[in-house]
PDB file of C-alpha atoms in Angstrom:
ATOM      1  CA  MET A1353       2.962  -9.373 -27.966  1.00  0.00           C
ATOM      2  CA  ALA A1354       5.487  -6.567 -28.145  1.00  0.00           C
ATOM      3  CA  GLU A1355       6.666  -5.339 -24.761  1.00  0.00           C
ATOM      4  CA  VAL A1356       5.259  -2.000 -23.738  1.00  0.00           C
ATOM      5  CA  LYS A1357       7.552   0.514 -22.202  1.00  0.00           C
ATOM      6  CA  LYS A1358       6.976   3.588 -20.052  1.00  0.00           C
ATOM      7  CA  PRO A1359       7.520   6.717 -21.746  1.00  0.00           C
ATOM      8  CA  THR A1360      10.565   8.768 -20.560  1.00  0.00           C
ATOM      9  CA  GLN A1361      10.283  12.065 -18.764  1.00  0.00           C
ATOM     10  CA  GLU A1362      11.354  13.899 -21.683  1.00  0.00           C
ATOM     11  CA  GLU A1363       8.446  12.287 -23.576  1.00  0.00           C
ATOM     12  CA  TYR A1364       5.967  13.153 -20.630  1.00  0.00           C
ATOM     13  CA  GLU A1365       7.333  16.699 -21.000  1.00  0.00           C
ATOM     14  CA  ALA A1366       6.907  16.930 -24.915  1.00  0.00           C
ATOM     15  CA  LEU A1367       3.354  15.455 -24.530  1.00  0.00           C
ATOM     16  CA  ARG A1368       2.528  18.029 -21.754  1.00  0.00           C
ATOM     17  CA  VAL A1369       3.386  20.963 -23.744  1.00  0.00           C
ATOM     18  CA  GLN A1370       1.800  19.680 -27.025  1.00  0.00           C
ATOM     19  CA  LEU A1371      -1.593  18.914 -25.236  1.00  0.00           C
ATOM     20  CA  VAL A1372      -1.613  22.339 -23.305  1.00  0.00           C
ATOM     21  CA  LYS A1373      -0.901  23.742 -26.549  1.00  0.00           C
ATOM     22  CA  GLY A1374      -3.498  22.088 -28.435  1.00  0.00           C
ATOM     23  CA  THR A1375      -6.530  23.501 -26.126  1.00  0.00           C
ATOM     24  CA  SER A1376      -6.682  26.535 -27.747  1.00  0.00           C
ATOM     25  CA  ASP A1377      -7.407  24.893 -31.026  1.00  0.00           C
ATOM     26  CA  ILE A1378      -9.981  22.539 -29.494  1.00  0.00           C
ATOM     27  CA  LEU A1379     -11.791  25.541 -28.430  1.00  0.00           C
ATOM     28  CA  SER A1380     -11.818  26.975 -31.956  1.00  0.00           C
ATOM     29  CA  LEU A1381     -13.724  24.079 -33.502  1.00  0.00           C
ATOM     30  CA  LYS A1382     -16.820  24.445 -34.920  1.00  0.00           C
ATOM     31  CA  TRP A1383     -18.690  23.444 -31.865  1.00  0.00           C
ATOM     32  CA  GLU A1384     -22.676  23.211 -32.332  1.00  0.00           C
ATOM     33  CA  LYS A1385     -24.666  24.207 -28.937  1.00  0.00           C
ATOM     34  CA  VAL A1386     -26.936  21.453 -28.241  1.00  0.00           C
ATOM     35  CA  GLY A1387     -28.427  22.648 -24.704  1.00  0.00           C
ATOM     36  CA  GLU A1388     -28.501  23.841 -21.322  1.00  0.00           C
ATOM     37  CA  GLN A1389     -28.988  22.570 -18.067  1.00  0.00           C
ATOM     38  CA  GLU A1390     -28.478  24.283 -14.557  1.00  0.00           C
ATOM     39  CA  GLY A1391     -25.901  26.746 -15.700  1.00  0.00           C
ATOM     40  CA  VAL A1392     -23.964  24.641 -18.158  1.00  0.00           C
ATOM     41  CA  THR A1393     -24.213  25.186 -22.039  1.00  0.00           C
ATOM     42  CA  ILE A1394     -23.656  21.975 -23.699  1.00  0.00           C
ATOM     43  CA  PHE A1395     -21.771  21.717 -27.192  1.00  0.00           C
ATOM     44  CA  ARG A1396     -21.251  19.029 -29.649  1.00  0.00           C
ATOM     45  CA  TYR A1397     -18.555  18.631 -32.540  1.00  0.00           C
ATOM     46  CA  GLN A1398     -18.450  15.476 -34.729  1.00  0.00           C
ATOM     47  CA  ALA A1399     -15.272  15.247 -36.777  1.00  0.00           C
ATOM     48  CA  ALA A1400     -15.715  14.427 -40.575  1.00  0.00           C
ATOM     49  CA  GLY A1401     -15.815  10.926 -41.106  1.00  0.00           C
ATOM     50  CA  SER A1402     -16.311   9.866 -37.440  1.00  0.00           C
ATOM     51  CA  PRO A1403     -19.577   8.699 -36.191  1.00  0.00           C
ATOM     52  CA  ILE A1404     -18.655   9.711 -32.358  1.00  0.00           C
ATOM     53  CA  ASN A1405     -19.380  12.956 -31.145  1.00  0.00           C
ATOM     54  CA  SER A1406     -16.988  15.110 -29.051  1.00  0.00           C
ATOM     55  CA  MET A1407     -18.986  16.873 -25.974  1.00  0.00           C
ATOM     56  CA  ARG A1408     -18.011  20.339 -24.315  1.00  0.00           C
ATOM     57  CA  GLY A1409     -19.377  21.857 -21.373  1.00  0.00           C
ATOM     58  CA  GLU A1410     -19.020  25.496 -20.170  1.00  0.00           C
ATOM     59  CA  SER A1411     -19.895  27.274 -17.162  1.00  0.00           C
ATOM     60  CA  VAL A1412     -18.937  29.980 -14.750  1.00  0.00           C
ATOM     61  CA  PHE A1413     -17.862  29.517 -11.373  1.00  0.00           C
ATOM     62  CA  GLU A1414     -18.615  32.591  -9.478  1.00  0.00           C
ATOM     63  CA  ASN A1415     -15.874  33.706  -6.890  1.00  0.00           C
ATOM     64  CA  ALA A1416     -13.771  30.812  -7.856  1.00  0.00           C
ATOM     65  CA  SER A1417      -9.739  30.696  -7.807  1.00  0.00           C
ATOM     66  CA  ILE A1418      -8.419  28.585 -10.902  1.00  0.00           C
ATOM     67  CA  PRO A1419      -5.337  27.179  -8.860  1.00  0.00           C
ATOM     68  CA  GLU A1420      -8.022  25.682  -6.365  1.00  0.00           C
ATOM     69  CA  LEU A1421     -10.364  24.328  -9.362  1.00  0.00           C
ATOM     70  CA  VAL A1422      -6.904  22.921 -10.783  1.00  0.00           C
ATOM     71  CA  ASP A1423      -6.057  20.816  -7.677  1.00  0.00           C
ATOM     72  CA  LEU A1424      -9.590  19.825  -7.556  1.00  0.00           C
ATOM     73  CA  VAL A1425      -9.707  18.132 -10.662  1.00  0.00           C
ATOM     74  CA  THR A1426      -6.459  16.448 -10.486  1.00  0.00           C
ATOM     75  CA  ASP A1427      -7.076  14.821  -7.116  1.00  0.00           C
ATOM     76  CA  PRO A1428      -7.953  11.337  -7.813  1.00  0.00           C
ATOM     77  CA  ASP A1429      -9.679  10.971  -4.642  1.00  0.00           C
ATOM     78  CA  LYS A1430     -12.425  13.796  -5.611  1.00  0.00           C
ATOM     79  CA  ARG A1431     -13.244  12.437  -9.231  1.00  0.00           C
ATOM     80  CA  PHE A1432     -16.125   9.829  -8.013  1.00  0.00           C
ATOM     81  CA  LYS A1433     -17.645  13.022  -5.990  1.00  0.00           C
ATOM     82  CA  TYR A1434     -18.434  14.772  -9.454  1.00  0.00           C
ATOM     83  CA  ASP A1435     -18.301  12.055 -12.226  1.00  0.00           C
ATOM     84  CA  PRO A1436     -21.024   9.297 -11.657  1.00  0.00           C
ATOM     85  CA  LEU A1437     -19.576   7.022 -14.267  1.00  0.00           C
ATOM     86  CA  CYS A1438     -16.118   6.924 -12.426  1.00  0.00           C
ATOM     87  CA  LEU A1439     -15.537   3.450 -10.774  1.00  0.00           C
ATOM     88  CA  SER A1440     -11.743   3.887  -9.573  1.00  0.00           C
ATOM     89  CA  ILE A1441      -8.547   5.748 -10.265  1.00  0.00           C
ATOM     90  CA  LYS A1442      -5.392   4.529  -9.464  1.00  0.00           C
ATOM     91  CA  ARG A1443      -2.125   6.321  -9.714  1.00  0.00           C
ATOM     92  CA  LEU A1444       0.474   4.444 -11.734  1.00  0.00           C
ATOM     93  CA  GLU A1445       3.420   7.194 -11.839  1.00  0.00           C
ATOM     94  CA  THR A1446       4.038  10.690 -10.797  1.00  0.00           C
ATOM     95  CA  MET A1447       6.617  13.023 -12.260  1.00  0.00           C
ATOM     96  CA  HIS A1448       7.476  16.544 -11.884  1.00  0.00           C
ATOM     97  CA  THR A1449       8.427  19.272 -14.557  1.00  0.00           C
ATOM     98  CA  ALA A1450      11.639  21.358 -14.291  1.00  0.00           C
ATOM     99  CA  SER A1451       9.299  23.946 -12.394  1.00  0.00           C
ATOM    100  CA  GLY A1452       7.674  21.771 -10.008  1.00  0.00           C
ATOM    101  CA  ASP A1453       4.287  21.042 -11.682  1.00  0.00           C
ATOM    102  CA  GLU A1454       3.044  17.692 -11.360  1.00  0.00           C
ATOM    103  CA  MET A1455       2.323  14.958 -13.898  1.00  0.00           C
ATOM    104  CA  ALA A1456       1.049  11.649 -13.684  1.00  0.00           C
ATOM    105  CA  VAL A1457      -0.317   8.530 -15.417  1.00  0.00           C
ATOM    106  CA  THR A1458      -3.218   7.312 -13.956  1.00  0.00           C
ATOM    107  CA  HIS A1459      -5.320   3.971 -14.858  1.00  0.00           C
ATOM    108  CA  MET A1460      -9.215   5.066 -14.644  1.00  0.00           C
ATOM    109  CA  LYS A1461     -12.282   2.603 -14.586  1.00  0.00           C
ATOM    110  CA  PHE A1462     -15.375   3.825 -15.942  1.00  0.00           C
ATOM    111  CA  SER A1463     -18.967   2.624 -16.046  1.00  0.00           C
ATOM    112  CA  ALA A1464     -20.367   2.094 -19.619  1.00  0.00           C
ATOM    113  CA  GLY A1465     -23.433   3.748 -18.902  1.00  0.00           C
ATOM    114  CA  SER A1466     -25.043   0.646 -20.016  1.00  0.00           C
ATOM    115  CA  ILE A1467     -26.195  -2.912 -18.980  1.00  0.00           C
ATOM    116  CA  PHE A1468     -25.437  -3.967 -22.513  1.00  0.00           C
ATOM    117  CA  VAL A1469     -21.662  -3.419 -23.093  1.00  0.00           C
ATOM    118  CA  SER A1470     -18.503  -3.661 -21.165  1.00  0.00           C
ATOM    119  CA  HIS A1471     -16.994  -1.318 -18.849  1.00  0.00           C
ATOM    120  CA  ARG A1472     -14.065   0.758 -20.042  1.00  0.00           C
ATOM    121  CA  ASP A1473     -10.878   1.318 -18.677  1.00  0.00           C
ATOM    122  CA  PHE A1474      -8.203   3.855 -19.895  1.00  0.00           C
ATOM    123  CA  VAL A1475      -4.376   4.478 -18.928  1.00  0.00           C
ATOM    124  CA  SER A1476      -3.501   7.926 -19.547  1.00  0.00           C
ATOM    125  CA  PHE A1477      -1.156  10.887 -19.253  1.00  0.00           C
ATOM    126  CA  VAL A1478      -2.140  13.783 -16.923  1.00  0.00           C
ATOM    127  CA  GLY A1479      -0.476  17.167 -17.044  1.00  0.00           C
ATOM    128  CA  ARG A1480      -1.399  20.968 -16.370  1.00  0.00           C
ATOM    129  CA  SER A1481      -0.221  24.242 -17.775  1.00  0.00           C
ATOM    130  CA  ASP A1482       2.172  26.474 -16.029  1.00  0.00           C
ATOM    131  CA  LYS A1483       0.531  28.062 -12.690  1.00  0.00           C
ATOM    132  CA  SER A1484      -1.506  31.070 -13.229  1.00  0.00           C
ATOM    133  CA  GLU A1485      -4.475  32.955 -11.817  1.00  0.00           C
ATOM    134  CA  ASP A1486      -5.539  34.017 -15.218  1.00  0.00           C
ATOM    135  CA  SER A1487      -5.822  30.945 -17.192  1.00  0.00           C
ATOM    136  CA  MET A1488      -4.824  27.208 -16.888  1.00  0.00           C
ATOM    137  CA  SER A1489      -5.614  23.790 -18.288  1.00  0.00           C
ATOM    138  CA  VAL A1490      -5.545  20.456 -17.294  1.00  0.00           C
ATOM    139  CA  VAL A1491      -5.059  17.953 -19.883  1.00  0.00           C
ATOM    140  CA  CYS A1492      -5.299  14.155 -20.378  1.00  0.00           C
ATOM    141  CA  LYS A1493      -4.524  11.624 -23.088  1.00  0.00           C
ATOM    142  CA  SER A1494      -4.127   7.736 -23.512  1.00  0.00           C
ATOM    143  CA  VAL A1495      -0.622   6.488 -23.607  1.00  0.00           C
ATOM    144  CA  ALA A1496       1.175   3.335 -24.181  1.00  0.00           C
ATOM    145  CA  TYR A1497       2.102   1.755 -20.856  1.00  0.00           C
ATOM    146  CA  PRO A1498       2.582  -1.547 -19.350  1.00  0.00           C
ATOM    147  CA  VAL A1499      -0.998  -2.223 -17.755  1.00  0.00           C
ATOM    148  CA  PRO A1500      -2.552  -5.346 -18.441  1.00  0.00           C
ATOM    149  CA  GLU A1501      -6.264  -5.674 -19.395  1.00  0.00           C
ATOM    150  CA  GLU A1502      -8.731  -6.672 -17.013  1.00  0.00           C
ATOM    151  CA  LYS A1503     -11.729  -9.147 -17.572  1.00  0.00           C
ATOM    152  CA  GLY A1504     -14.848  -7.262 -17.802  1.00  0.00           C
ATOM    153  CA  PHE A1505     -13.401  -4.231 -18.979  1.00  0.00           C
ATOM    154  CA  VAL A1506     -12.485  -2.899 -22.593  1.00  0.00           C
ATOM    155  CA  ARG A1507      -9.381  -0.705 -22.861  1.00  0.00           C
ATOM    156  CA  GLY A1508     -10.576   2.470 -24.451  1.00  0.00           C
ATOM    157  CA  GLU A1509      -8.657   5.504 -26.055  1.00  0.00           C
ATOM    158  CA  LEU A1510      -8.793   9.005 -24.448  1.00  0.00           C
ATOM    159  CA  GLN A1511      -8.067  11.033 -27.533  1.00  0.00           C
ATOM    160  CA  THR A1512      -8.260  14.274 -25.621  1.00  0.00           C
ATOM    161  CA  SER A1513      -9.847  15.411 -22.264  1.00  0.00           C
ATOM    162  CA  CYS A1514      -9.326  18.793 -20.821  1.00  0.00           C
ATOM    163  CA  PHE A1515     -10.430  21.379 -18.357  1.00  0.00           C
ATOM    164  CA  ILE A1516      -9.793  24.534 -19.735  1.00  0.00           C
ATOM    165  CA  PHE A1517      -9.995  27.511 -16.980  1.00  0.00           C
ATOM    166  CA  LYS A1518     -10.074  31.291 -17.914  1.00  0.00           C
ATOM    167  CA  LYS A1519     -10.380  34.012 -15.537  1.00  0.00           C
ATOM    168  CA  GLU A1520     -13.381  36.604 -16.131  1.00  0.00           C
ATOM    169  CA  ASP A1521     -14.900  39.731 -14.353  1.00  0.00           C
ATOM    170  CA  ARG A1522     -17.886  37.299 -13.068  1.00  0.00           C
ATOM    171  CA  GLY A1523     -15.640  34.553 -12.094  1.00  0.00           C
ATOM    172  CA  VAL A1524     -14.047  31.451 -13.690  1.00  0.00           C
ATOM    173  CA  LEU A1525     -15.162  30.223 -16.904  1.00  0.00           C
ATOM    174  CA  VAL A1526     -14.817  26.640 -17.049  1.00  0.00           C
ATOM    175  CA  ASN A1527     -14.738  24.374 -20.223  1.00  0.00           C
ATOM    176  CA  TYR A1528     -14.700  20.560 -19.957  1.00  0.00           C
ATOM    177  CA  ILE A1529     -14.025  18.619 -23.211  1.00  0.00           C
ATOM    178  CA  ALA A1530     -14.164  15.009 -23.688  1.00  0.00           C
ATOM    179  CA  GLN A1531     -12.907  13.290 -26.930  1.00  0.00           C
ATOM    180  CA  VAL A1532     -13.077   9.468 -26.336  1.00  0.00           C
ATOM    181  CA  ASP A1533     -13.124   6.326 -28.355  1.00  0.00           C
ATOM    182  CA  PRO A1534     -14.498   3.438 -26.469  1.00  0.00           C
ATOM    183  CA  LYS A1535     -13.030   0.740 -28.823  1.00  0.00           C
ATOM    184  CA  GLY A1536     -14.331  -2.593 -28.903  1.00  0.00           C
ATOM    185  CA  TRP A1537     -18.239  -3.269 -29.854  1.00  0.00           C
ATOM    186  CA  VAL A1538     -20.679  -0.423 -28.587  1.00  0.00           C
ATOM    187  CA  PRO A1539     -23.540   0.981 -30.621  1.00  0.00           C
ATOM    188  CA  THR A1540     -23.144   4.301 -31.581  1.00  0.00           C
ATOM    189  CA  ALA A1541     -26.302   5.434 -30.343  1.00  0.00           C
ATOM    190  CA  VAL A1542     -25.279   4.381 -26.815  1.00  0.00           C
ATOM    191  CA  VAL A1543     -21.493   5.836 -27.280  1.00  0.00           C
ATOM    192  CA  ASN A1544     -23.192   9.487 -28.179  1.00  0.00           C
ATOM    193  CA  ALA A1545     -25.943   8.936 -25.514  1.00  0.00           C
ATOM    194  CA  VAL A1546     -23.235   8.886 -22.628  1.00  0.00           C
ATOM    195  CA  ALA A1547     -21.226  11.363 -24.053  1.00  0.00           C
ATOM    196  CA  LYS A1548     -23.798  13.625 -23.858  1.00  0.00           C
ATOM    197  CA  THR A1549     -24.218  13.390 -20.198  1.00  0.00           C
ATOM    198  CA  GLN A1550     -20.236  14.091 -19.577  1.00  0.00           C
ATOM    199  CA  PRO A1551     -20.449  17.959 -19.920  1.00  0.00           C
ATOM    200  CA  LEU A1552     -23.011  18.030 -16.878  1.00  0.00           C
ATOM    201  CA  ILE A1553     -20.074  16.931 -14.463  1.00  0.00           C
ATOM    202  CA  LEU A1554     -19.796  20.546 -14.415  1.00  0.00           C
ATOM    203  CA  ILE A1555     -22.909  20.927 -12.367  1.00  0.00           C
ATOM    204  CA  SER A1556     -21.288  18.605  -9.818  1.00  0.00           C
ATOM    205  CA  LEU A1557     -17.760  19.712  -9.727  1.00  0.00           C
ATOM    206  CA  LYS A1558     -19.551  23.307  -9.153  1.00  0.00           C
ATOM    207  CA  LYS A1559     -21.201  22.012  -6.127  1.00  0.00           C
ATOM    208  CA  LEU A1560     -17.945  19.920  -4.936  1.00  0.00           C
ATOM    209  CA  TYR A1561     -16.287  23.327  -5.259  1.00  0.00           C
ATOM    210  CA  ASN A1562     -18.546  25.017  -3.096  1.00  0.00           C
ATOM    211  CA  GLU A1563     -18.529  22.356  -0.361  1.00  0.00           C
ATOM    212  CA  GLU A1564     -14.622  22.121  -0.292  1.00  0.00           C
ATOM    213  CA  PHE A1565     -13.961  25.987  -0.312  1.00  0.00           C
ATOM    214  CA  LYS A1566     -17.455  26.869   1.312  1.00  0.00           C
ATOM    215  CA  GLY A1567     -16.906  30.514   3.388  1.00  0.00           C
ATOM    216  CA  LYS A1568     -13.468  31.433   1.493  1.00  0.00           C
ATOM    217  CA  HIS A1569     -14.764  33.012  -1.751  1.00  0.00           C
ATOM    218  CA  GLY A1570     -18.573  32.829  -1.622  1.00  0.00           C
ATOM    219  CA  SER A1571     -20.809  30.234  -3.021  1.00  0.00           C
ATOM    220  CA  ASN A1572     -21.965  29.872  -6.746  1.00  0.00           C
TER     221      ASN A1572
END
């Protein structure tokens, strides 16, 4: 097996820029609205030739701060509190852009959401757009990295996962998008059933934000 080398700082920065620029293209896809739940609008997109659904959740966080939301979703210790499928997250490497913004590589383990298939893990780059009070994004994508696979887990591919934050008069409009290929053997129906639940992490994220910053901005 060929040796897997870590990407360079320059490669990480180029990936960050590419992913941040791509967030507008992702939002412009022909998303189909498939439901609403507790203030979260759920959308589905299926690329031509792919049986796997990409999912998007959209919700307004009233009286929220974009930098605070970005810090919250990039804190690995907080993910468990708003994502019930998350089993563990470990930071493998932390870097910074020329302007001081943080980038990282993480090893994330997730429940498959079904007793009939193996859990999944992902080795992913995590970056953010330049700091702004008006709009920011947090982007995540699988990268080649020297992390051995573990028994009981199948290495999945995070094609693109992102949070997109935009300031509005009523608060911060938050979009969460998950485009995942679980790899290995998983019935398509199971993959899409689990994917459909992912936008709902915005419900838990909103509750967590209110707990973390209660009294500072008012509650949602």
